mmCIF file with all atom_site columns, C-alpha atoms in Angstrom:
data_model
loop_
_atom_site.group_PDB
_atom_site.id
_atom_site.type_symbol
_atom_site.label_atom_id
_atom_site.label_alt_id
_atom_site.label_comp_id
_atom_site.label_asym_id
_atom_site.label_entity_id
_atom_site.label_seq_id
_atom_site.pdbx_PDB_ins_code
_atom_site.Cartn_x
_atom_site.Cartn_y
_atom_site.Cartn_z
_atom_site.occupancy
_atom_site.B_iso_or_equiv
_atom_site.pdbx_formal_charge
_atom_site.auth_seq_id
_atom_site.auth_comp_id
_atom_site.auth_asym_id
_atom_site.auth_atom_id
_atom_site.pdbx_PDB_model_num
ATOM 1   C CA . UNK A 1 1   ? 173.991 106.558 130.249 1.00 0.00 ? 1   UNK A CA 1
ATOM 2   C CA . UNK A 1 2   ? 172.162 105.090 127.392 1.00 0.00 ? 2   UNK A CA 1
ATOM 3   C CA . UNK A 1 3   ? 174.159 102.715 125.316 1.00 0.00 ? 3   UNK A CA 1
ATOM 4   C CA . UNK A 1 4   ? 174.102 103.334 121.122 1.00 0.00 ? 4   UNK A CA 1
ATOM 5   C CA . UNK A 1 5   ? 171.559 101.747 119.674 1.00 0.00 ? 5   UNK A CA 1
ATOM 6   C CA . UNK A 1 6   ? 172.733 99.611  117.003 1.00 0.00 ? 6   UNK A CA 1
ATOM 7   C CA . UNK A 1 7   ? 170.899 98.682  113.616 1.00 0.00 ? 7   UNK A CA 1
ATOM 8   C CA . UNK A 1 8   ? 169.776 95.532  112.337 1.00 0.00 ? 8   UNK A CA 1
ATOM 9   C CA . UNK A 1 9   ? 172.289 95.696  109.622 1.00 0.00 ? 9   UNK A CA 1
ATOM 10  C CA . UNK A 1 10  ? 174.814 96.080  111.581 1.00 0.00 ? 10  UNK A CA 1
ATOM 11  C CA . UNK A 1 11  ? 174.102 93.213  113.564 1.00 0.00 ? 11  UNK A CA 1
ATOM 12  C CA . UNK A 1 12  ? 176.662 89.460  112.344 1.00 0.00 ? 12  UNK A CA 1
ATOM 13  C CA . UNK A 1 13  ? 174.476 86.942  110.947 1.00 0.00 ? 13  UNK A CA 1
ATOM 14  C CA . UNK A 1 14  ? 174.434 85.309  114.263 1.00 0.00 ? 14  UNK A CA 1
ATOM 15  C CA . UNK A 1 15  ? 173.486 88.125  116.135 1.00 0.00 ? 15  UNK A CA 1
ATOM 16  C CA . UNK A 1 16  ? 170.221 88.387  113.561 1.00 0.00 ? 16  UNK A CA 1
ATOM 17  C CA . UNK A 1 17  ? 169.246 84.862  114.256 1.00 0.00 ? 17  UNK A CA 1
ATOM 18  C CA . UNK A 1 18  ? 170.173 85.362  117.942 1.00 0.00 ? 18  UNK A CA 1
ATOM 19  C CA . UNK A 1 19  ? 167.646 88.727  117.843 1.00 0.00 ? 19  UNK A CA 1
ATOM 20  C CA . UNK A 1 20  ? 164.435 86.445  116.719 1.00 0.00 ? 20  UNK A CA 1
ATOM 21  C CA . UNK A 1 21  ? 165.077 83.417  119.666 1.00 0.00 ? 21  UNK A CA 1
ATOM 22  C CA . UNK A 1 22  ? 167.260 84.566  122.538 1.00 0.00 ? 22  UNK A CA 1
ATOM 23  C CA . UNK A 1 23  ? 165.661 85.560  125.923 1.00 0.00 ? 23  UNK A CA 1
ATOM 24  C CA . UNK A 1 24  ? 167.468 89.148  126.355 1.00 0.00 ? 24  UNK A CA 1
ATOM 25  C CA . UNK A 1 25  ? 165.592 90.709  123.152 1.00 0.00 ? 25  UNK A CA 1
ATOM 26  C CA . UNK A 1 26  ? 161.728 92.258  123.013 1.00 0.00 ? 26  UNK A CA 1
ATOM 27  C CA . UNK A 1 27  ? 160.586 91.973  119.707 1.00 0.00 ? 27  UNK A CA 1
ATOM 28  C CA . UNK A 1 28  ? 158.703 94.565  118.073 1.00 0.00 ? 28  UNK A CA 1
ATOM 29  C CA . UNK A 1 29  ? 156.536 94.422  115.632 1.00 0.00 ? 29  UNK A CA 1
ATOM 30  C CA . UNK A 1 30  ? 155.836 98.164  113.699 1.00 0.00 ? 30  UNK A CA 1
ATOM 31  C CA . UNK A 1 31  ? 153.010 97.887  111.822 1.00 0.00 ? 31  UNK A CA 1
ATOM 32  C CA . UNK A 1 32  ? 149.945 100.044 109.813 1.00 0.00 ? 32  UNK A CA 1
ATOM 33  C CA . UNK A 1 33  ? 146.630 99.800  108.850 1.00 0.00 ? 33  UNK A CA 1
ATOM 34  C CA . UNK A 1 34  ? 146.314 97.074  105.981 1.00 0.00 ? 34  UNK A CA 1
ATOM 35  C CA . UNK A 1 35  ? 143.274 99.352  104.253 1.00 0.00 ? 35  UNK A CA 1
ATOM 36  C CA . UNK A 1 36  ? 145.822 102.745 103.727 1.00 0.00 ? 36  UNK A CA 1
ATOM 37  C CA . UNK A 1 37  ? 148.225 101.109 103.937 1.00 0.00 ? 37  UNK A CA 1
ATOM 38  C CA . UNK A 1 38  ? 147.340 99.443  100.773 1.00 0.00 ? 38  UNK A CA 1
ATOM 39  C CA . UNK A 1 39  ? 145.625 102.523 99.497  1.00 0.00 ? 39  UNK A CA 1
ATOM 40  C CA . UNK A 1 40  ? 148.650 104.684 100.120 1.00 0.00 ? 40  UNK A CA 1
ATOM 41  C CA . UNK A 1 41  ? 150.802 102.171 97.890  1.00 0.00 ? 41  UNK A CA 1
ATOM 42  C CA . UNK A 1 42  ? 147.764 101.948 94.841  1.00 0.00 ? 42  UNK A CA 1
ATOM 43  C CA . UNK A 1 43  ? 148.113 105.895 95.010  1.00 0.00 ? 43  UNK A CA 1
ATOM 44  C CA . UNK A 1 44  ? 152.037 106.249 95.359  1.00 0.00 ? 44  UNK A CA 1
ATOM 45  C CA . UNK A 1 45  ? 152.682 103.235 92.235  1.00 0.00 ? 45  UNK A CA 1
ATOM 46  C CA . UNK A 1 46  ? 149.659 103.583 90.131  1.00 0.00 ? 46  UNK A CA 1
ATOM 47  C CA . UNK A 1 47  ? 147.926 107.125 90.300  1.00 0.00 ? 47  UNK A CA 1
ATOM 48  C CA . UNK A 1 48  ? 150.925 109.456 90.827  1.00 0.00 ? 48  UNK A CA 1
ATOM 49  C CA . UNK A 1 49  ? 153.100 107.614 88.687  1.00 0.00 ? 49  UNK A CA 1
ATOM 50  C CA . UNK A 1 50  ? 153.912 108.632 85.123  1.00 0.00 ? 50  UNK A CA 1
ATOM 51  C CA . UNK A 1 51  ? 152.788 106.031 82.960  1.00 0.00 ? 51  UNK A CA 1
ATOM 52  C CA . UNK A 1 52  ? 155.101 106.185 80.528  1.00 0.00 ? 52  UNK A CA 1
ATOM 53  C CA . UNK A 1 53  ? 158.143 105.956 83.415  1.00 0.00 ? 53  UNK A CA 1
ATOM 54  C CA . UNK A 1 54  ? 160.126 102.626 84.107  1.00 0.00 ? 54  UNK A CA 1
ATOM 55  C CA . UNK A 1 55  ? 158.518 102.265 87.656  1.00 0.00 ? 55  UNK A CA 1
ATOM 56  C CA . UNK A 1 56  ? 155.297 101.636 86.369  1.00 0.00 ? 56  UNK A CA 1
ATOM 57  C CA . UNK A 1 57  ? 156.628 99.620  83.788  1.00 0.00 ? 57  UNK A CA 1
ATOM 58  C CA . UNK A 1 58  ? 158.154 97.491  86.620  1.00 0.00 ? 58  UNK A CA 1
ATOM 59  C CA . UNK A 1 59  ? 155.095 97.617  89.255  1.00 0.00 ? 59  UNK A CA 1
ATOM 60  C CA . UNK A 1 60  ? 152.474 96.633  86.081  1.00 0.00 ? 60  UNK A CA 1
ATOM 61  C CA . UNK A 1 61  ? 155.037 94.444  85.038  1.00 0.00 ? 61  UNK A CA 1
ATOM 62  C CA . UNK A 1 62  ? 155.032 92.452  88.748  1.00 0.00 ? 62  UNK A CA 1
ATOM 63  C CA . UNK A 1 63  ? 151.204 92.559  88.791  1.00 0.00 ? 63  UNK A CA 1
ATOM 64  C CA . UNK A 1 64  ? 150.274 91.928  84.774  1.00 0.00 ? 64  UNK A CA 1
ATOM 65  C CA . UNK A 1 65  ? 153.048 89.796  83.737  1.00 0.00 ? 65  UNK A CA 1
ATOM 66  C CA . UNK A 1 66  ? 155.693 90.561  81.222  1.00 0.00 ? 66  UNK A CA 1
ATOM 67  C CA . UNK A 1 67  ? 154.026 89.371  78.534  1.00 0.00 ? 67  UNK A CA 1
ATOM 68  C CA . UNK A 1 68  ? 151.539 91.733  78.839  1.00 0.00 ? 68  UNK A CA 1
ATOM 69  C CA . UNK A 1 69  ? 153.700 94.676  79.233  1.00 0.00 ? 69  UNK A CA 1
ATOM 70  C CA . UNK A 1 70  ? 155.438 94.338  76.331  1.00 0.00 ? 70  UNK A CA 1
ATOM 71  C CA . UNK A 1 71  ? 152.013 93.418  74.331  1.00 0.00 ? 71  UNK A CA 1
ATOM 72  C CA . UNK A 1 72  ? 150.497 96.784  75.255  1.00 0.00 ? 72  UNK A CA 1
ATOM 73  C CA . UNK A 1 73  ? 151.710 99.835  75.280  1.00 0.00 ? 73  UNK A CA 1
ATOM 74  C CA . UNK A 1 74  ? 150.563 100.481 78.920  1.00 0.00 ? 74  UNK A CA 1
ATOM 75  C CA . UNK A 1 75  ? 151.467 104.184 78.994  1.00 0.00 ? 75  UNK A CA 1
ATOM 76  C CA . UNK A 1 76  ? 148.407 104.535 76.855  1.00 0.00 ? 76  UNK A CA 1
ATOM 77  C CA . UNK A 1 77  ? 146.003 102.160 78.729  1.00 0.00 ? 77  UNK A CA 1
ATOM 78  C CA . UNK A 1 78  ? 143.529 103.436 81.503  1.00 0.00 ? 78  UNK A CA 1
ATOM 79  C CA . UNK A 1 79  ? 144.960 103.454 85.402  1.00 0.00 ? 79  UNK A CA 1
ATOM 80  C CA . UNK A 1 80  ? 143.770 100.361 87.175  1.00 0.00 ? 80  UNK A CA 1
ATOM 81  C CA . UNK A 1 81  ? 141.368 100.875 89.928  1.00 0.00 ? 81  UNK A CA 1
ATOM 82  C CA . UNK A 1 82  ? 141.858 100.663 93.205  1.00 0.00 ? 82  UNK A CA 1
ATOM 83  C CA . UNK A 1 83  ? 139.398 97.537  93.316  1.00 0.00 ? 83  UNK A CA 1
ATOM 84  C CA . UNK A 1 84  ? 141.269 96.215  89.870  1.00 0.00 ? 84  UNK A CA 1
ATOM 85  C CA . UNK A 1 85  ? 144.311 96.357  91.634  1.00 0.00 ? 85  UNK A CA 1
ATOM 86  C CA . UNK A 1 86  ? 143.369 94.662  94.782  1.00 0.00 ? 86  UNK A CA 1
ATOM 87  C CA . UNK A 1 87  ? 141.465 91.471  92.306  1.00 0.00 ? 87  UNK A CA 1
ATOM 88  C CA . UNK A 1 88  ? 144.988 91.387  90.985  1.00 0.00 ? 88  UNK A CA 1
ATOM 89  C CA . UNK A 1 89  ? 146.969 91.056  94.020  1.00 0.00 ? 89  UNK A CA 1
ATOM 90  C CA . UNK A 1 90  ? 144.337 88.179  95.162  1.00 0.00 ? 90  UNK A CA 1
ATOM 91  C CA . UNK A 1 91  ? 144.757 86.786  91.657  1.00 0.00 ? 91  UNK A CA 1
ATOM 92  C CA . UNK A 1 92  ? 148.351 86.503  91.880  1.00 0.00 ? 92  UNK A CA 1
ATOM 93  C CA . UNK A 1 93  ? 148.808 85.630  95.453  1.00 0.00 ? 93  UNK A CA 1
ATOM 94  C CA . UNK A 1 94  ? 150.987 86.869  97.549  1.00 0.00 ? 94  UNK A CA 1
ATOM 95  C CA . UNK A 1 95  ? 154.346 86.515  96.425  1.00 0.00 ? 95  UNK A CA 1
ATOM 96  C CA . UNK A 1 96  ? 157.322 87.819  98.145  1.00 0.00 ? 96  UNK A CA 1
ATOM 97  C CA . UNK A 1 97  ? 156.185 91.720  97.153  1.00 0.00 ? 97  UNK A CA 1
ATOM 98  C CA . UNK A 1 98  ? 157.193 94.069  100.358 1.00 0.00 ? 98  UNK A CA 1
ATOM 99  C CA . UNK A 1 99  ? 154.590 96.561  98.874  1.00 0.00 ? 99  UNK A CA 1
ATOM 100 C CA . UNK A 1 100 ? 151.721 94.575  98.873  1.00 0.00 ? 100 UNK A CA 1
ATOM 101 C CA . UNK A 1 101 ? 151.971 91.439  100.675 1.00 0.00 ? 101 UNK A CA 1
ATOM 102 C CA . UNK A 1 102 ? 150.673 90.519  104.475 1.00 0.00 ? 102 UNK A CA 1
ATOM 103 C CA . UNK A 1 103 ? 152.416 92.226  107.480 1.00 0.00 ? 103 UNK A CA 1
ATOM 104 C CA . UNK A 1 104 ? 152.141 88.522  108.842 1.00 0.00 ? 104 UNK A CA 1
ATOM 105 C CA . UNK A 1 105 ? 154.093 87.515  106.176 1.00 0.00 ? 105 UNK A CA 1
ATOM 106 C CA . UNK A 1 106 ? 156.901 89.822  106.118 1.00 0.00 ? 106 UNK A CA 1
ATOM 107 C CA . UNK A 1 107 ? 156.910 90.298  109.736 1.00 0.00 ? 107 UNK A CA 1
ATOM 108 C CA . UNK A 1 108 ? 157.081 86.149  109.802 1.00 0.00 ? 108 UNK A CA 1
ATOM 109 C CA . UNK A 1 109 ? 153.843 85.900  113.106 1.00 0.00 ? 109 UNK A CA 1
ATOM 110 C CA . UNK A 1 110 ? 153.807 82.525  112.590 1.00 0.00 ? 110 UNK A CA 1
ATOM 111 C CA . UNK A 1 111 ? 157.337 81.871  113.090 1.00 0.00 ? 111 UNK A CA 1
ATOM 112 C CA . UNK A 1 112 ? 158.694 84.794  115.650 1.00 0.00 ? 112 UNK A CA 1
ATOM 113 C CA . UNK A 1 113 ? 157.021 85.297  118.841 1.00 0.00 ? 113 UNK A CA 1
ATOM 114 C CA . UNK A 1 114 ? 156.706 89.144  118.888 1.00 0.00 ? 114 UNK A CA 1
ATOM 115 C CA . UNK A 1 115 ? 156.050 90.683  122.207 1.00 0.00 ? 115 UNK A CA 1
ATOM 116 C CA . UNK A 1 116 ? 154.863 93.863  121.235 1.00 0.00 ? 116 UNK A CA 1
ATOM 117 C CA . UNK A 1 117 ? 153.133 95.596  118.217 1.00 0.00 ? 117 UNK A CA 1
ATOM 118 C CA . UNK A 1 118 ? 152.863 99.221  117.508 1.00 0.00 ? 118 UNK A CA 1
ATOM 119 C CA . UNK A 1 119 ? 150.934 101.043 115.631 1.00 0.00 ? 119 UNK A CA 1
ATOM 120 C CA . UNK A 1 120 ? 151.732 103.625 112.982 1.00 0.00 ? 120 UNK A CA 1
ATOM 121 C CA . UNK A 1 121 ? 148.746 105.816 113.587 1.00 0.00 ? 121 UNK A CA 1
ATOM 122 C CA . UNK A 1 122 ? 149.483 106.029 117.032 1.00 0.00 ? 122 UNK A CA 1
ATOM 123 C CA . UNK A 1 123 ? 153.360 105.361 117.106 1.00 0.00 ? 123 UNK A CA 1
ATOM 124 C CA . UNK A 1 124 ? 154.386 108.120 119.365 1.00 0.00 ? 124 UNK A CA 1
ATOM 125 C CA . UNK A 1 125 ? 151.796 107.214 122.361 1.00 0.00 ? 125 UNK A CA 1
ATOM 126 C CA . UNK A 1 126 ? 152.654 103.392 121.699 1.00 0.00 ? 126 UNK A CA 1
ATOM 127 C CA . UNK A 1 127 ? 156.585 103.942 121.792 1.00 0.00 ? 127 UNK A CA 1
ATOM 128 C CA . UNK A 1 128 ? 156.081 106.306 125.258 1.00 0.00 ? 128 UNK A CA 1
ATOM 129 C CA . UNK A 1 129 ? 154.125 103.861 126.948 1.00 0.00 ? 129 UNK A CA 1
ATOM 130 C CA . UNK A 1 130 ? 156.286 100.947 125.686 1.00 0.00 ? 130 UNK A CA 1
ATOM 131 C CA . UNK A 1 131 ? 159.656 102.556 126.880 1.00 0.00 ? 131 UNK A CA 1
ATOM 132 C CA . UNK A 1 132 ? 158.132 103.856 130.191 1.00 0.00 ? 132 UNK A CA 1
ATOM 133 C CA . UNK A 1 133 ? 156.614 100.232 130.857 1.00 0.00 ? 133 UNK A CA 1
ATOM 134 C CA . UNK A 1 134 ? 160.386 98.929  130.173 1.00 0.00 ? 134 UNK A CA 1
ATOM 135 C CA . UNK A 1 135 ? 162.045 101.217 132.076 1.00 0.00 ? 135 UNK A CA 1
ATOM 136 C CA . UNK A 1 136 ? 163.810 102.950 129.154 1.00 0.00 ? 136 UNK A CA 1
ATOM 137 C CA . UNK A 1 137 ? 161.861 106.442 129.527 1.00 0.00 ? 137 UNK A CA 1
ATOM 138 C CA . UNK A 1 138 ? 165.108 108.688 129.359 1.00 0.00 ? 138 UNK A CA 1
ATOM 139 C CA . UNK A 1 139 ? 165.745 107.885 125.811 1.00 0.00 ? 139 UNK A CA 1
ATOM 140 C CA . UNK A 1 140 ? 165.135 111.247 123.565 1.00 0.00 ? 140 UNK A CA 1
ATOM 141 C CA . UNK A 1 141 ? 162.104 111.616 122.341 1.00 0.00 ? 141 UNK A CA 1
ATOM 142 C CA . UNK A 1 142 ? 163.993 112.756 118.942 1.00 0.00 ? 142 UNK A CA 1
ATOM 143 C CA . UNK A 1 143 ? 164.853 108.845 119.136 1.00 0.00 ? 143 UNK A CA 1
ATOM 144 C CA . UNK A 1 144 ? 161.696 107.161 118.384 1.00 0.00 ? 144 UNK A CA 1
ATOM 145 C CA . UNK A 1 145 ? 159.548 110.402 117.541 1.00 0.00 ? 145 UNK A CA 1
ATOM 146 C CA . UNK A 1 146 ? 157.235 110.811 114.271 1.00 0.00 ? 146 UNK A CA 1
ATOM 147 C CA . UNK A 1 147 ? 155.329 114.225 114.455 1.00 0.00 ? 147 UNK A CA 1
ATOM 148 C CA . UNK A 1 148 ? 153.141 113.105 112.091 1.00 0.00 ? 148 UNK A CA 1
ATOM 149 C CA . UNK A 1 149 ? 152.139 110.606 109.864 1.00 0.00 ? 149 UNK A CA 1
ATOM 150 C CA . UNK A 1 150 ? 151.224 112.354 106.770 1.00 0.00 ? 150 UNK A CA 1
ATOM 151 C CA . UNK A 1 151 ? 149.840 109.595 103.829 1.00 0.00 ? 151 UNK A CA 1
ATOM 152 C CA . UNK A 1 152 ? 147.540 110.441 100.687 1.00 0.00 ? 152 UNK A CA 1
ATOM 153 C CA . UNK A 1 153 ? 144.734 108.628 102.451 1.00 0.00 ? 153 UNK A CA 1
ATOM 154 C CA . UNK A 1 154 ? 143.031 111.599 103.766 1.00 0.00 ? 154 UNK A CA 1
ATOM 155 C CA . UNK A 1 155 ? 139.227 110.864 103.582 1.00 0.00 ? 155 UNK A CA 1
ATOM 156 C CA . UNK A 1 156 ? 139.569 107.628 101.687 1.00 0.00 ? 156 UNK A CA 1
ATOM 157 C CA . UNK A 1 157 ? 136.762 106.244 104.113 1.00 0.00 ? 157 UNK A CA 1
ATOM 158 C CA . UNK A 1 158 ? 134.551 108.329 101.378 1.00 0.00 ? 158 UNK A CA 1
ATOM 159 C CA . UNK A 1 159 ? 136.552 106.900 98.056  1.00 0.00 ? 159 UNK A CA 1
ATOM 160 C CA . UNK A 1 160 ? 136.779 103.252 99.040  1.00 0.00 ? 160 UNK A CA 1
ATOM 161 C CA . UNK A 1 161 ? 133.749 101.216 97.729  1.00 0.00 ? 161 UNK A CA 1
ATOM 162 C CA . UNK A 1 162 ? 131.979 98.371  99.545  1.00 0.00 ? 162 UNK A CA 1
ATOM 163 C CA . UNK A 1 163 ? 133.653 96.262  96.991  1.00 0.00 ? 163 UNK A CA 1
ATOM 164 C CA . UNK A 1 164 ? 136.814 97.251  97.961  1.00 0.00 ? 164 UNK A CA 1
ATOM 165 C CA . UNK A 1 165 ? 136.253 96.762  101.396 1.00 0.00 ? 165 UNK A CA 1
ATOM 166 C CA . UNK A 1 166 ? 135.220 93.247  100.593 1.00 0.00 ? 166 UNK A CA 1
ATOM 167 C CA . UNK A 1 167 ? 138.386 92.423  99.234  1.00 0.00 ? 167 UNK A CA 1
ATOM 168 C CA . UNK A 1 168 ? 140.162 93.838  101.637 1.00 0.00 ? 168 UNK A CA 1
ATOM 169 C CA . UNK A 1 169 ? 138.575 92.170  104.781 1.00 0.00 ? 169 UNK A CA 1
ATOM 170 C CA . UNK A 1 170 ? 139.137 88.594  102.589 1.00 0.00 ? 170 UNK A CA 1
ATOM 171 C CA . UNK A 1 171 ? 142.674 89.343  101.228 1.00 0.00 ? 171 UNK A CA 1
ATOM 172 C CA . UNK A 1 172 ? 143.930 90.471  104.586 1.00 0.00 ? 172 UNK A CA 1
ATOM 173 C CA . UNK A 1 173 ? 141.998 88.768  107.034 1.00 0.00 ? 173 UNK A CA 1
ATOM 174 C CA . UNK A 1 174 ? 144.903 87.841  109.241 1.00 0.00 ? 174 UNK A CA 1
ATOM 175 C CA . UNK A 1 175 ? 146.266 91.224  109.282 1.00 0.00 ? 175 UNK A CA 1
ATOM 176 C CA . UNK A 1 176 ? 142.985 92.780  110.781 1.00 0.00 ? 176 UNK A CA 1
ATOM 177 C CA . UNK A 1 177 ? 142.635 89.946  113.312 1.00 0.00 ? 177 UNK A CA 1
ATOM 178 C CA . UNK A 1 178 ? 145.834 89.456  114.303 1.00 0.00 ? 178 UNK A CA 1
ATOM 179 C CA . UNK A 1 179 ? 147.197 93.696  114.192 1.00 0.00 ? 179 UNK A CA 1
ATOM 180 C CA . UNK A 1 180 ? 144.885 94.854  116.328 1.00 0.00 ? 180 UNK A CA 1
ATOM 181 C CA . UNK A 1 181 ? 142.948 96.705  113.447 1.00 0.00 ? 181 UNK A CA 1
ATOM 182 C CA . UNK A 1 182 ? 138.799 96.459  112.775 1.00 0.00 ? 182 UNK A CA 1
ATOM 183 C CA . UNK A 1 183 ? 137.015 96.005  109.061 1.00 0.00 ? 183 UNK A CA 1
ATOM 184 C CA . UNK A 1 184 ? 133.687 97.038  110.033 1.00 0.00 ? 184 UNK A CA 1
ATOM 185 C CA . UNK A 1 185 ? 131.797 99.274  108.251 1.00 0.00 ? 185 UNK A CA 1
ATOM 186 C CA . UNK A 1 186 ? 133.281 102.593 107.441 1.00 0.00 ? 186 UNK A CA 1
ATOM 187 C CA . UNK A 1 187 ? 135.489 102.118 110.831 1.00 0.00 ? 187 UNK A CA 1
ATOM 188 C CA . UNK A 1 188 ? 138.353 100.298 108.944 1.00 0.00 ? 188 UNK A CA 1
ATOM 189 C CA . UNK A 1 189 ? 140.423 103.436 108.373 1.00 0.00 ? 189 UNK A CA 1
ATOM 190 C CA . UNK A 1 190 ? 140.608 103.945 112.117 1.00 0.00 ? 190 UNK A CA 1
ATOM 191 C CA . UNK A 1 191 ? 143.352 103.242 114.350 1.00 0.00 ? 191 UNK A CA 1
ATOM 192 C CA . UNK A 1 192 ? 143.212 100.514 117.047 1.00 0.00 ? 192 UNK A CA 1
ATOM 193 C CA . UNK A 1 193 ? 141.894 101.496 120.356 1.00 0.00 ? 193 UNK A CA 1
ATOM 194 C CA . UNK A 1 194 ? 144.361 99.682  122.219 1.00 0.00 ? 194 UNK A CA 1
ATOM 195 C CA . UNK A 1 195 ? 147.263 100.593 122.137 1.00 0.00 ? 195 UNK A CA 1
ATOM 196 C CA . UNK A 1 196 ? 150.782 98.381  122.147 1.00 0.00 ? 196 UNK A CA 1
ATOM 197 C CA . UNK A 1 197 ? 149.308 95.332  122.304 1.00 0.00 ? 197 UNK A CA 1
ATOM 198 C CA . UNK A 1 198 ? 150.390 91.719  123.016 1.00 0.00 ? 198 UNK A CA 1
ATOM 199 C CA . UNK A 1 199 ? 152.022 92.322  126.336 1.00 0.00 ? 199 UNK A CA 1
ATOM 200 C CA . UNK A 1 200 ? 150.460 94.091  128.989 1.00 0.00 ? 200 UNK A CA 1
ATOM 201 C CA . UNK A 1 201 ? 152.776 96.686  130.656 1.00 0.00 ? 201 UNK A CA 1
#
């Protein structure tokens, strides 16, 4: 009998801080490519957004500043490109942003030892061989299963300019190197060919 999993949320405050040190927990790092992953947010915030809502009031507002929000009427003011919008993110930093700041970061790899890391593009073959190399096979596959991973970065290999790329590989450097993902060439959009790193099963 399997027990009930139990979210994070649910967890007390000691149990959280319990989950990141004690010996009994594997942690699990679920992560995705930094180049759609950063496309798929410049798409979802910036080009699909109306420009004349409050959420891209609020996203131009985190990456221009208020004071130029309510200088410009930014409804009326061209889209930022995808390369503009990366220069602006490098300009600013990162700074506490889920959206658009490193995985290393927010998943704190310098502070938590993680012993395994999936990856989004190939989540379902990670999470088999991860819960067949614990000994947890018989949980449902309805558990852990995503039939797809569906994003708006279809072909972006063919969008993204060199420029791009460039900021990318220097903005994110430690997300490539240490996630298992490659910049090179027109190969960045591809998922790792490892797969669940970290800890050999």
């Amino acid at each position: 009998k399997i027990a009930k999993l139990k979210r994070f949320t649910d967890l007390s405050s000691e149990e959280k801080d319990s989950v990141f040190t004690a010996s009994g927990y594997k942690r699990i790092a679920f992560v995705r490519n930094p180049s759609t992953r950063l496309h798929a947010v410049y798409v979802d915030k910036f080009v699909k957004k109306d420009a004349s809502s409050e959420g891209y009031k609020q996203f131009m507002q985190h990456l221009k500043g208020v004071d130029f929000v309510q200088n410009n009427d930014i409804s009326k003011l061209p889209r930022m490109t995808f390369v503009e919008f990366l220069n602006q993110i490098k300009e600013n930093g990162f700074d506490g942003d889920e959206v658009w700041d490193s995985i290393n970061i927010i998943c704190g790899m310098d502070k938590v030892q993680y012993d395994f890391i999936l990856h989004s593009e190939s989540y379902v073959a990670d999470a088999t061989k991860l819960l067949n190399g614990l000994g947890l096979s018989k949980i449902p596959r309805a558990v852990f299963d995503i039939t797809e991973f569906k994003t708006e970065t279809d072909g972006i290999g063919d969008k993204i300019t060199q420029e791009a790329i460039d900021i990318l590989a220097s903005l994110y450097k430690e997300d490539y190197d240490k996630l298992g993902y490659t910049l090179r060439g027109r190969d960045f959009i591809r998922a790792p060919a490892s797969q669940v790193s970290v800890l050999q099963l």
